[in-house]
Each structure stands twice: as C-alpha cells, then as structure tokens.
Backbone as XML, in Angstrom:
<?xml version="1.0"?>
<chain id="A" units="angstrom">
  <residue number="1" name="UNK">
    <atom name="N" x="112.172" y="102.658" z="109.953"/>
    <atom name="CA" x="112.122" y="101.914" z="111.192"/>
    <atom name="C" x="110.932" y="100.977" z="111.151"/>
  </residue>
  <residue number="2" name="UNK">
    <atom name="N" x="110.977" y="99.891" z="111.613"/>
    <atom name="CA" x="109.946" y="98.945" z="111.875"/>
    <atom name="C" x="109.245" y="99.487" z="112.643"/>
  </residue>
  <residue number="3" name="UNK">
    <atom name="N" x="107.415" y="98.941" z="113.031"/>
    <atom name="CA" x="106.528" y="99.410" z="113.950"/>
    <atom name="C" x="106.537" y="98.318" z="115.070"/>
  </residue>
  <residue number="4" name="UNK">
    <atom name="N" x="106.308" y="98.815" z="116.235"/>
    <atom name="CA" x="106.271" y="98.312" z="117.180"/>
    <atom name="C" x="105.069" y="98.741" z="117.820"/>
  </residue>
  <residue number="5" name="UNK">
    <atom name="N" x="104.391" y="97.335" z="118.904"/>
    <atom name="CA" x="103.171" y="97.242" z="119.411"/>
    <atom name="C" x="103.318" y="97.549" z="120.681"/>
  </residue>
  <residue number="6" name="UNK">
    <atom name="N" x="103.072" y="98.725" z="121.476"/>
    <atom name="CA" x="103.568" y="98.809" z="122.967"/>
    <atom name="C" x="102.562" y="98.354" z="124.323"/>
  </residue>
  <residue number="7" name="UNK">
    <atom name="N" x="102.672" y="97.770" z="124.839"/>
    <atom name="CA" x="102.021" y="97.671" z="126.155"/>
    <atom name="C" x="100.891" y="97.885" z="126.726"/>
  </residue>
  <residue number="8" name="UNK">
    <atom name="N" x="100.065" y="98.917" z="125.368"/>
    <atom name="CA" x="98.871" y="99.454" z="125.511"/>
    <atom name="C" x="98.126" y="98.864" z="124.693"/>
  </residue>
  <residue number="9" name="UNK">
    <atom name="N" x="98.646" y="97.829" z="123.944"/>
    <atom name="CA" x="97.300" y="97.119" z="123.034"/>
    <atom name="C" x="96.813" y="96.209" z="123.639"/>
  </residue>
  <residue number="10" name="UNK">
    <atom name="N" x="95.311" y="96.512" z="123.588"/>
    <atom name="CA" x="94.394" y="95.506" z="124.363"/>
    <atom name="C" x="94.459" y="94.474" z="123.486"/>
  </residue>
  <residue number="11" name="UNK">
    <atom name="N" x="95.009" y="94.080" z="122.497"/>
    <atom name="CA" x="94.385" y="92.574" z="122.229"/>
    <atom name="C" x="93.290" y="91.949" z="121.381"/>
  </residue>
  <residue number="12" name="UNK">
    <atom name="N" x="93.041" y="93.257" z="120.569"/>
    <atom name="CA" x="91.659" y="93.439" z="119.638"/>
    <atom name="C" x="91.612" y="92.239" z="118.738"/>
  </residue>
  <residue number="13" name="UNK">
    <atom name="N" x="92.889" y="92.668" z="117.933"/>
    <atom name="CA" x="93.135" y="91.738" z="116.634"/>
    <atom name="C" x="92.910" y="92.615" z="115.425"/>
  </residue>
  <residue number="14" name="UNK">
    <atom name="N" x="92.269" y="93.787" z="115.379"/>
    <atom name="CA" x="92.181" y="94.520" z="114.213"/>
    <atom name="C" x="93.441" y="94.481" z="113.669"/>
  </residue>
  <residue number="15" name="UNK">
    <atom name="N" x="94.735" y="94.948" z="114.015"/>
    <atom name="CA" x="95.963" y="95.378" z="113.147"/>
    <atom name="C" x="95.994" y="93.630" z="112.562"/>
  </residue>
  <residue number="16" name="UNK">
    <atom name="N" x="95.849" y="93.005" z="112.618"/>
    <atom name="CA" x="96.520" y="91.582" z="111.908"/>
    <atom name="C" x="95.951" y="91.487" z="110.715"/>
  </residue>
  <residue number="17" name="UNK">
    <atom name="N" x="94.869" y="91.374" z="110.192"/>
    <atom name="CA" x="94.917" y="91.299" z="109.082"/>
    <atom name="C" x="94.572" y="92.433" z="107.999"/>
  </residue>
  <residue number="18" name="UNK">
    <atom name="N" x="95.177" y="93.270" z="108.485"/>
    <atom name="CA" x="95.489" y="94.709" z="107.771"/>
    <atom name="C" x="96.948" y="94.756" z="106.896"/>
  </residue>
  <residue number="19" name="UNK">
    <atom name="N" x="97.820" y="93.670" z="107.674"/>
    <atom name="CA" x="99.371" y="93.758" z="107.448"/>
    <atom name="C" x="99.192" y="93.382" z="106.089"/>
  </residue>
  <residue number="20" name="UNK">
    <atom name="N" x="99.731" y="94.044" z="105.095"/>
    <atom name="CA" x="99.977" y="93.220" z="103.493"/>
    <atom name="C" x="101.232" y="92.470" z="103.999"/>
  </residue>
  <residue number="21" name="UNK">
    <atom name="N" x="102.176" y="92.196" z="104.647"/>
    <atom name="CA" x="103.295" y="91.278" z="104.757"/>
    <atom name="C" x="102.995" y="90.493" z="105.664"/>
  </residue>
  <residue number="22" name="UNK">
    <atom name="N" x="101.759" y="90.418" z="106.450"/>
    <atom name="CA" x="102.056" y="89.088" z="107.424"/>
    <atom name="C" x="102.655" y="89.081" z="108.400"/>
  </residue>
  <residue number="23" name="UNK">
    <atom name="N" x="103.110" y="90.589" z="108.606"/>
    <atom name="CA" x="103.965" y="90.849" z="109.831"/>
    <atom name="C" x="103.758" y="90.648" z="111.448"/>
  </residue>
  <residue number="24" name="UNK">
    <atom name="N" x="102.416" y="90.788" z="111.230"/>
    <atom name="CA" x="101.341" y="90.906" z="112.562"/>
    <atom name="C" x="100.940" y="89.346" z="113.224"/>
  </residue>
  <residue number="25" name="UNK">
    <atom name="N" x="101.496" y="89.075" z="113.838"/>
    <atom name="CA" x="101.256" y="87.458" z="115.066"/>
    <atom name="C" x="100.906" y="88.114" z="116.292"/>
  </residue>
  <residue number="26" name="UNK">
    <atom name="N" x="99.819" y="87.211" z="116.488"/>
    <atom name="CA" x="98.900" y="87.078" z="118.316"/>
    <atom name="C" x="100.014" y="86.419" z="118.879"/>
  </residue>
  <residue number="27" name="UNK">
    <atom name="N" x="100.834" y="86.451" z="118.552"/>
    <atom name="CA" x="101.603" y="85.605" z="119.748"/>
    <atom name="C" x="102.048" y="84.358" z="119.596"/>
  </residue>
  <residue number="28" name="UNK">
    <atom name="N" x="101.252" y="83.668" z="119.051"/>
    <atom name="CA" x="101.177" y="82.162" z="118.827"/>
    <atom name="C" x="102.659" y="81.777" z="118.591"/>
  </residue>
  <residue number="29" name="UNK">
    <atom name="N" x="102.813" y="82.147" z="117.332"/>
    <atom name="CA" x="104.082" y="81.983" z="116.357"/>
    <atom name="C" x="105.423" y="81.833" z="117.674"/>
  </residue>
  <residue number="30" name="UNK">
    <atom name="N" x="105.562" y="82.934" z="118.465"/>
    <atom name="CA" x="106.698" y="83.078" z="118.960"/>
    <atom name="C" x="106.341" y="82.248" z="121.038"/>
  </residue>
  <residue number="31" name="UNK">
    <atom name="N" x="105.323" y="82.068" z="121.104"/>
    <atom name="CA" x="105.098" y="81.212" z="122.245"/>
    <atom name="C" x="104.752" y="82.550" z="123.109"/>
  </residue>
  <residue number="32" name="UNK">
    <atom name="N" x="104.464" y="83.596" z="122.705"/>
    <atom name="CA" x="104.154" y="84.670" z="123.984"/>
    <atom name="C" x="102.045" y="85.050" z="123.662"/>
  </residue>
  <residue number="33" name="UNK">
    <atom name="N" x="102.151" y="85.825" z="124.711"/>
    <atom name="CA" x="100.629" y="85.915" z="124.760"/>
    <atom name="C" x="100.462" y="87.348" z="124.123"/>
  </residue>
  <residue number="34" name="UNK">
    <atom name="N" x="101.087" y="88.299" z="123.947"/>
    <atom name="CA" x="100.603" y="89.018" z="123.445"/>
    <atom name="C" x="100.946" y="89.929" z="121.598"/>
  </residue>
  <residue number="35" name="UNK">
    <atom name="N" x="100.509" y="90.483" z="121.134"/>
    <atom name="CA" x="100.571" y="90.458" z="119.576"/>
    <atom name="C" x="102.121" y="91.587" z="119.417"/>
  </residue>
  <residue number="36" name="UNK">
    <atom name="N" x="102.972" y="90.671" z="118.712"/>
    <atom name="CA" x="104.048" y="91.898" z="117.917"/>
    <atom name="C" x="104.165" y="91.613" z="116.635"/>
  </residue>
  <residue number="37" name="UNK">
    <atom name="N" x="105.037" y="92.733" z="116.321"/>
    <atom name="CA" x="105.378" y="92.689" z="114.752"/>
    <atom name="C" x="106.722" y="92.099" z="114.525"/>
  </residue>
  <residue number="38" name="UNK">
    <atom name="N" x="107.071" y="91.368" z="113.553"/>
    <atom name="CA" x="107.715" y="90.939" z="112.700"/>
    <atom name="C" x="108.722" y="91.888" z="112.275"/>
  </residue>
  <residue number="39" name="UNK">
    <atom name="N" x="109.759" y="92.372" z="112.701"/>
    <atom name="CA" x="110.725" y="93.846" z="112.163"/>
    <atom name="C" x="111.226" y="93.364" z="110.776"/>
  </residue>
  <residue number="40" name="UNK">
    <atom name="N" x="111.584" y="91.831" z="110.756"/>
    <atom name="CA" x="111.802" y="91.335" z="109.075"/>
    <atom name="C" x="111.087" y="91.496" z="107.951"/>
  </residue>
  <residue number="41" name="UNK">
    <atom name="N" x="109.903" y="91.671" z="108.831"/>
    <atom name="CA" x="108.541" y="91.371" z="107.930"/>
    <atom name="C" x="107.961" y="92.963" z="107.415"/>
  </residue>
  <residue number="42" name="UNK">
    <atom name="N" x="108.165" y="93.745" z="108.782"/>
    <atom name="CA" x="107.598" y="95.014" z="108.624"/>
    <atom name="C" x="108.319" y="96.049" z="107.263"/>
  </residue>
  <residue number="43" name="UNK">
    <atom name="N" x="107.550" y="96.422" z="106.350"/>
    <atom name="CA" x="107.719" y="97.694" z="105.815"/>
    <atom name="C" x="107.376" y="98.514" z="105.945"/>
  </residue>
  <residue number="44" name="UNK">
    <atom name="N" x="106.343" y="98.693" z="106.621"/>
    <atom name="CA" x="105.663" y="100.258" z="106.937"/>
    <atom name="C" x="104.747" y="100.394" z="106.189"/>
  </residue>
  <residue number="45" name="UNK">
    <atom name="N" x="104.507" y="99.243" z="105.530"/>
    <atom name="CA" x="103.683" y="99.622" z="104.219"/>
    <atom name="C" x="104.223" y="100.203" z="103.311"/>
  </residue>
  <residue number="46" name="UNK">
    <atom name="N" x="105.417" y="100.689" z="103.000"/>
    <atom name="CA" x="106.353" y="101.258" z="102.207"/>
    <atom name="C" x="105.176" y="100.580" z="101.051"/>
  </residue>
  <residue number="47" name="UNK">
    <atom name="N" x="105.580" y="101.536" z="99.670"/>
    <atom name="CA" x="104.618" y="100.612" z="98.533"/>
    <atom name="C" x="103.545" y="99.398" z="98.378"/>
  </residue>
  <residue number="48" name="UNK">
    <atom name="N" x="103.045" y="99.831" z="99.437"/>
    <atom name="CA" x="101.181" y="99.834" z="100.058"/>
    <atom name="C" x="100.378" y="100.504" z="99.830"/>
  </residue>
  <residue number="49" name="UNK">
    <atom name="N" x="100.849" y="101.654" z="100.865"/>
    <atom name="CA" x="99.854" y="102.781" z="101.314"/>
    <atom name="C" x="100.672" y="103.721" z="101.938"/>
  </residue>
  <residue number="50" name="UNK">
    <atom name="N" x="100.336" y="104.968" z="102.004"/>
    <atom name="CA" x="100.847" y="106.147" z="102.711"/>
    <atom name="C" x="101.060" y="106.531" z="103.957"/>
  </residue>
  <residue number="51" name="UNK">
    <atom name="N" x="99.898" y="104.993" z="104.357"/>
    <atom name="CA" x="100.209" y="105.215" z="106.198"/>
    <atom name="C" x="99.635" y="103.633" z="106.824"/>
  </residue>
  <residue number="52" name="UNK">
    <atom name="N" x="100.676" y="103.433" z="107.715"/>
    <atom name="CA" x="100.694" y="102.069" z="108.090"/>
    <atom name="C" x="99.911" y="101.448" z="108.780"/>
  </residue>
  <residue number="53" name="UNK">
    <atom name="N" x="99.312" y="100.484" z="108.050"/>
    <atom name="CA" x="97.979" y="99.814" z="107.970"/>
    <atom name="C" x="97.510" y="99.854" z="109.374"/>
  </residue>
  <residue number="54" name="UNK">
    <atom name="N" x="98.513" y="98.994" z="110.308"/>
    <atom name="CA" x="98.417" y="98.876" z="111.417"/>
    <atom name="C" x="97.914" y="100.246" z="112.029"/>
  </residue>
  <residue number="55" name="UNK">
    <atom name="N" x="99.165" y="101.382" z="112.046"/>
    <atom name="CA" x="98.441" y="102.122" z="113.258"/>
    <atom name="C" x="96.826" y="102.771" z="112.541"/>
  </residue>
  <residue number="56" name="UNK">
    <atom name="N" x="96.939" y="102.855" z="111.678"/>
    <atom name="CA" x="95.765" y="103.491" z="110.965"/>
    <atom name="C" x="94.201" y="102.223" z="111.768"/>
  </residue>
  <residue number="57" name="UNK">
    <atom name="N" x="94.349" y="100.950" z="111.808"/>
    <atom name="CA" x="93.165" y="100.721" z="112.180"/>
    <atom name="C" x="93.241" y="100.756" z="113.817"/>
  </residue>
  <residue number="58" name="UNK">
    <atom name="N" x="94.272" y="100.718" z="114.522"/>
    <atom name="CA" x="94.821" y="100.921" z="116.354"/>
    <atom name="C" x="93.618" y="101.936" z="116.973"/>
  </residue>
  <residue number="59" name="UNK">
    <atom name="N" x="92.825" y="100.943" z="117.616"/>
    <atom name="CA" x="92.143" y="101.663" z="118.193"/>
    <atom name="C" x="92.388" y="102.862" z="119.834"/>
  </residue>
  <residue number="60" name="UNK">
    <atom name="N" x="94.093" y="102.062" z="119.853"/>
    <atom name="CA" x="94.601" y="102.681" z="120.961"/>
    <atom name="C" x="95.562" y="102.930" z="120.616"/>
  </residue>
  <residue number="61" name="UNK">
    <atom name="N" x="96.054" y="103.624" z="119.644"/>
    <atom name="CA" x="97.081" y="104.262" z="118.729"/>
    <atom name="C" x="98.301" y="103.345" z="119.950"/>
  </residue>
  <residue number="62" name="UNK">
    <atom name="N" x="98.496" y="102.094" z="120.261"/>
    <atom name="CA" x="99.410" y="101.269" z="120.064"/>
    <atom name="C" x="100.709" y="100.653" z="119.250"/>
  </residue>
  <residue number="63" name="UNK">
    <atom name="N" x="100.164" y="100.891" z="117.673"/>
    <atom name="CA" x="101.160" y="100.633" z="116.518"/>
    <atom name="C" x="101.997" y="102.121" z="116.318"/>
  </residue>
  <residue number="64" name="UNK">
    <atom name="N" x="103.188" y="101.971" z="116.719"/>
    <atom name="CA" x="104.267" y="102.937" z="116.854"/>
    <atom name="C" x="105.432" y="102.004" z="116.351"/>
  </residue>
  <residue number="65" name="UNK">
    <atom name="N" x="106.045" y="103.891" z="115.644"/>
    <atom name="CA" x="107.484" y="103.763" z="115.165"/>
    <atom name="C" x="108.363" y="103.459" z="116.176"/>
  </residue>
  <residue number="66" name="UNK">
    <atom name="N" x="109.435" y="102.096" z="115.762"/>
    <atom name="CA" x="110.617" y="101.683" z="116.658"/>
    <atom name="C" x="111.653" y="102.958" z="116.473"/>
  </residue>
  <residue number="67" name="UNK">
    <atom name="N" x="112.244" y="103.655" z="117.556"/>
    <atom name="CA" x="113.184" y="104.409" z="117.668"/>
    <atom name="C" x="114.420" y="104.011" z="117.617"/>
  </residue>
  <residue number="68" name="UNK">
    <atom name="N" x="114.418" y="102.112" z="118.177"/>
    <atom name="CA" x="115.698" y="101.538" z="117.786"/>
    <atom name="C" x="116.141" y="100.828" z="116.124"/>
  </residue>
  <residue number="69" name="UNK">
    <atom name="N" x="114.971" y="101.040" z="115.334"/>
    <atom name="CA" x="115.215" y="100.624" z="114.312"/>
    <atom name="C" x="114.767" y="101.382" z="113.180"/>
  </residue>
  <residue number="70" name="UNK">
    <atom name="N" x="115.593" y="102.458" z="113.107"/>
    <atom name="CA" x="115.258" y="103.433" z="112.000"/>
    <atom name="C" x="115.501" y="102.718" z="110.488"/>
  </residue>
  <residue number="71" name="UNK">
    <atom name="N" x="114.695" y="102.909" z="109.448"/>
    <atom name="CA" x="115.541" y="102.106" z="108.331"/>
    <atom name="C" x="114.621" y="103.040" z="106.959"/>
  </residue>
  <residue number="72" name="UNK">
    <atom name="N" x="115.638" y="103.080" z="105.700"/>
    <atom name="CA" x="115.299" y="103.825" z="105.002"/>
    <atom name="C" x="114.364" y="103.980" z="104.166"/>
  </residue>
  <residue number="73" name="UNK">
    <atom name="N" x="113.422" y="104.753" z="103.278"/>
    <atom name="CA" x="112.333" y="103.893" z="102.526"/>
    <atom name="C" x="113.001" y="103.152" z="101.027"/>
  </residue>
  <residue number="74" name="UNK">
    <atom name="N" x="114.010" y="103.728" z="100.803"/>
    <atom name="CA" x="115.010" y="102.293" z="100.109"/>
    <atom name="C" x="114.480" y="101.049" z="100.521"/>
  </residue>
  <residue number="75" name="UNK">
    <atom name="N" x="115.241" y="101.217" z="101.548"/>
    <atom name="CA" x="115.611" y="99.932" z="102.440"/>
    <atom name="C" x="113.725" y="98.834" z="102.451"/>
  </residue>
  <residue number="76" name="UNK">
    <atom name="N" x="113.285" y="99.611" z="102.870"/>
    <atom name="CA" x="111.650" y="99.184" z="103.454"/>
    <atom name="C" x="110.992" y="98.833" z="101.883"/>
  </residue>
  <residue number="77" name="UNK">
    <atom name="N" x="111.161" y="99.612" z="100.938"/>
    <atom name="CA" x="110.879" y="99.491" z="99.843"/>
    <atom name="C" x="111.408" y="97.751" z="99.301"/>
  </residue>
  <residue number="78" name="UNK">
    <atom name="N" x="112.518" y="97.987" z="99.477"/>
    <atom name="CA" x="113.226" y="96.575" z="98.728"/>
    <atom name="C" x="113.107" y="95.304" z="99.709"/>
  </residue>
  <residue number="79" name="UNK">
    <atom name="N" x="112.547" y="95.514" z="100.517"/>
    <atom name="CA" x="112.280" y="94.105" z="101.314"/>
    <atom name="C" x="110.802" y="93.703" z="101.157"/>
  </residue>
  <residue number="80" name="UNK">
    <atom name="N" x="109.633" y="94.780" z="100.967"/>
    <atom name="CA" x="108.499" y="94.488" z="100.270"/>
    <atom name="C" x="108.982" y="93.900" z="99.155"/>
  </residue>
  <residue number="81" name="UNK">
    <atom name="N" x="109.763" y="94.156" z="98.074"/>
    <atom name="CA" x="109.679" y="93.744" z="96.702"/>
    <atom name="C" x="110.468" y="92.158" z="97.191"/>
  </residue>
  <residue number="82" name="UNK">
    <atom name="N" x="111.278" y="92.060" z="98.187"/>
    <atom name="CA" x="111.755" y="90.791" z="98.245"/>
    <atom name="C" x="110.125" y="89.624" z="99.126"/>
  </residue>
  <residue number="83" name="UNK">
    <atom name="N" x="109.966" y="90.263" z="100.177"/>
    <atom name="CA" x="108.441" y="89.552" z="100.355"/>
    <atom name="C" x="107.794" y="89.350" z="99.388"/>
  </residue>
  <residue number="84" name="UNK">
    <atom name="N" x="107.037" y="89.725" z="98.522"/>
    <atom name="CA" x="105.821" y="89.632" z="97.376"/>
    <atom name="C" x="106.877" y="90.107" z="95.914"/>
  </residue>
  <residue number="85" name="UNK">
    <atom name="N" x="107.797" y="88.715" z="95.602"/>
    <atom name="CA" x="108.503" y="88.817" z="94.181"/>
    <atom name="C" x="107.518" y="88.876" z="93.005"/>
  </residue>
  <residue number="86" name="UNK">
    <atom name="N" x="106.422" y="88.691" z="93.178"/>
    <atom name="CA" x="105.483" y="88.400" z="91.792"/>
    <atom name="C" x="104.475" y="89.727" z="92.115"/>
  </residue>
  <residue number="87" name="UNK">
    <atom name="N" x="104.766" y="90.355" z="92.956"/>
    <atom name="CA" x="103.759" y="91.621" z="92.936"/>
    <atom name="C" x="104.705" y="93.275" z="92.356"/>
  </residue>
  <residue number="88" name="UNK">
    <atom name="N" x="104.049" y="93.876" z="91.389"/>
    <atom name="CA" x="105.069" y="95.004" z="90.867"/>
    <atom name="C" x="104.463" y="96.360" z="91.727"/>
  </residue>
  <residue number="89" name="UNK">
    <atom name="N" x="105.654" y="96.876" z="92.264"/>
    <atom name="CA" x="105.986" y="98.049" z="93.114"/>
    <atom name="C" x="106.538" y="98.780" z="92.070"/>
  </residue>
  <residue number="90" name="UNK">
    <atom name="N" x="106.253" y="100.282" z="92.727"/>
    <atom name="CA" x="106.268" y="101.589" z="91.855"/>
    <atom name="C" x="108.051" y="101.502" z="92.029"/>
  </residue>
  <residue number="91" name="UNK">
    <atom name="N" x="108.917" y="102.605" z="91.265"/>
    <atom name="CA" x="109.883" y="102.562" z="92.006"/>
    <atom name="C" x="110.133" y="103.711" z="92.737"/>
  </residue>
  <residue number="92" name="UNK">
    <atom name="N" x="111.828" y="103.822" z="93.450"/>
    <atom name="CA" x="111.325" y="104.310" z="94.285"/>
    <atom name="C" x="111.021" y="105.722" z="94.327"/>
  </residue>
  <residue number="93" name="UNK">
    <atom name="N" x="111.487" y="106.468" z="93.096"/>
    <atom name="CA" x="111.396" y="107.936" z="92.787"/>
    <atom name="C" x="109.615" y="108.466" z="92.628"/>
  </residue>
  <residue number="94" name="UNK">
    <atom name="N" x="109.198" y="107.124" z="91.960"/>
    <atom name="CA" x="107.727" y="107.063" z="91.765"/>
    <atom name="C" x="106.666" y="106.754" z="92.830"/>
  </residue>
  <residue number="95" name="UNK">
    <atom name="N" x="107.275" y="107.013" z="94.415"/>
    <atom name="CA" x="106.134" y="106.083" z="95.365"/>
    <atom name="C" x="105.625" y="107.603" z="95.414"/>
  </residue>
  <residue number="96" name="UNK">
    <atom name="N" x="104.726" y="107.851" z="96.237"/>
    <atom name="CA" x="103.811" y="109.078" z="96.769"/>
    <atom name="C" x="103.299" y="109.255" z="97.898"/>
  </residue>
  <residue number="97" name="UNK">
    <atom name="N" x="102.636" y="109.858" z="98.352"/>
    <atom name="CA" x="101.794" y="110.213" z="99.309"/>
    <atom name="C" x="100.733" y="108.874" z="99.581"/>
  </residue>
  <residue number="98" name="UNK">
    <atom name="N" x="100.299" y="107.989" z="98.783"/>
    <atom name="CA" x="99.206" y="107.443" z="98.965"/>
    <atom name="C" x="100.351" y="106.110" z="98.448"/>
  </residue>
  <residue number="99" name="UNK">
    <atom name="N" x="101.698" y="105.835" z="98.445"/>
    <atom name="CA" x="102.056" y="104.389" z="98.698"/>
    <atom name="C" x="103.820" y="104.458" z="99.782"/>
  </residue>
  <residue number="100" name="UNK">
    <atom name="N" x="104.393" y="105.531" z="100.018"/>
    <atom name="CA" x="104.973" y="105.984" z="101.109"/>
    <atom name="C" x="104.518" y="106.852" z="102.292"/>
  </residue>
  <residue number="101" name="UNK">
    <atom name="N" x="105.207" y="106.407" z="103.451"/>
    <atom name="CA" x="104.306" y="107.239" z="104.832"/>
    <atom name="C" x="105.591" y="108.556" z="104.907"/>
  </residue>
  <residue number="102" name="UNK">
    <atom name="N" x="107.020" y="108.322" z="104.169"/>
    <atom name="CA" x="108.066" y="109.442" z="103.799"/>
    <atom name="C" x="107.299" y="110.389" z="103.282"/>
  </residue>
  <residue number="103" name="UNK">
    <atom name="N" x="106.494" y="109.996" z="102.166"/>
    <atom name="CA" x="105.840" y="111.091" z="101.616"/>
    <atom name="C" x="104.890" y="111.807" z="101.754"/>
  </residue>
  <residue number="104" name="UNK">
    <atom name="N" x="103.839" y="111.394" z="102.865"/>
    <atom name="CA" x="102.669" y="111.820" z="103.531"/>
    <atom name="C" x="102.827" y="112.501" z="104.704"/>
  </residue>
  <residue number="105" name="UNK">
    <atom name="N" x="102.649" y="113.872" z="104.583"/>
    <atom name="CA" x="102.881" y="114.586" z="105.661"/>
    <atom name="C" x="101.301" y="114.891" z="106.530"/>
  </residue>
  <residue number="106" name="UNK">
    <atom name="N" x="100.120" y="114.011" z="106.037"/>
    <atom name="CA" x="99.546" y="114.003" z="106.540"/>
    <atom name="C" x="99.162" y="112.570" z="107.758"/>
  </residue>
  <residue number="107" name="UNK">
    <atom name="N" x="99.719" y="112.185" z="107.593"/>
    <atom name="CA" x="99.204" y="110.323" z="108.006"/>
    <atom name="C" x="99.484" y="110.515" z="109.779"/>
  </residue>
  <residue number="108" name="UNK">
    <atom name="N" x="98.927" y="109.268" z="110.221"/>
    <atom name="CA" x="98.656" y="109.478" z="111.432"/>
    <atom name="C" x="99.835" y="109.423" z="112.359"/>
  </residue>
  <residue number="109" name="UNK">
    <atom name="N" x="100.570" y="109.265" z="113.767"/>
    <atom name="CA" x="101.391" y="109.770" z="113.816"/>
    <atom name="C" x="103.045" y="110.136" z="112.910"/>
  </residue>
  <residue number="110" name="UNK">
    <atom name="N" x="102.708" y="110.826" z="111.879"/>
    <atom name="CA" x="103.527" y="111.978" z="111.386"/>
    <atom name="C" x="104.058" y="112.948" z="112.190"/>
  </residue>
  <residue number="111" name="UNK">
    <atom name="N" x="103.917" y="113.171" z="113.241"/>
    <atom name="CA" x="104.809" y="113.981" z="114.445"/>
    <atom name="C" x="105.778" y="113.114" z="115.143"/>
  </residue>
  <residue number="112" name="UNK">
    <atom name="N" x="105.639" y="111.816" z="114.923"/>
    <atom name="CA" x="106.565" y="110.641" z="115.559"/>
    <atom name="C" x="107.556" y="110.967" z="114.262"/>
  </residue>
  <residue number="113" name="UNK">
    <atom name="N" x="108.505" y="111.102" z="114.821"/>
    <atom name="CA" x="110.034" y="111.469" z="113.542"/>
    <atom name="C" x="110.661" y="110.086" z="113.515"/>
  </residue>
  <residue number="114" name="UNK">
    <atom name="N" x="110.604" y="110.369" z="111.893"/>
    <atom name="CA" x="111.089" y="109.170" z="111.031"/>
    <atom name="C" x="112.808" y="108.606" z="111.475"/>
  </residue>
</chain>
C-alpha cells in the first residue's frame, strides 16, 4: 500500500527529502497547501530501507499506511526499479529486514497491517 499523510501533519518538511523517489510535495506541485504523497511514486521504500523513510523521520507519526491501497512488495519493488532504471536493486527473494518493511518486524508502525 502507498503511505499517506493524514491531517495531523504540521507542515515541518522533514519527510520530503527523506523520500528516495520524490514522492513527497508541499503542495506546490498539485495547487493545494498542504504536503501528500505521490501513490505512483510511493514504494515504501521497498529496496531502500526496512522502514519508510517518511514515517521514520514524522515527528507526529503522520506518515501512515493507505488502507485503500494495499499493494504487494513485488509490486512496490518493481516500480522502484522502474523509477531509478540505472540504480541496481536486490531481487526480490534477496531484500531483508534492512531493504523491505515486509521483512522487518521491527520498524515503526509494524502493528498497522500490511
């Protein structure tokens, strides 16, 4: 599932340039005032990191899993590799704990079901 920014983010700016995809706009981009994510854009960090950049720096644990857009780490996996074609990703039998958030049963909300 893509992450979504809910109602409770003040507006910091920390999650934006945390995103390795660019997912993260103040608003600008789409003519609104306040910051969302990109669901095209979002992987989760899939073959990043183990836990998504965003909520990891959320100082108001704001960056949350979309419930309407569940999607697989296949799926999340192969749209990173289509974003960044010249960057090499593990595959997908080979991601882990420290480049899937599937595989980290420690990362921060991990009680939010995948």
């Amino acid at each position: 599932m893509a992450t979504i920014i809910t109602d409770e983010c003040i507006n910091c700016g920390v999650c934006e340039p945390e995103c390795p995809n660019a997912a993260i706009d103040d608003g600008t981009k789409g003519g609104i005032d306040f910051y969302y994510i990109d669901p095209e854009l979002c992987t989760e960090c899939v073959g990043f990191h183990g836990e998504e950049a965003c909520q990891e720096v959320c100082p108001v644990d704001c960056c949350i899993p979309d419930p309407d857009r569940r999607e697989s780490e296949e799926l999340l996996l192969e749209r990173a590799q289509q974003i960044h074609p010249d960057q090499t990703f593990p595959a997908l039998d080979e991601l882990s704990a420290e480049t899937s958030l599937f595989r980290n049963p420690d990362r921060k909300n991990a009680h939010l079901e995948q």
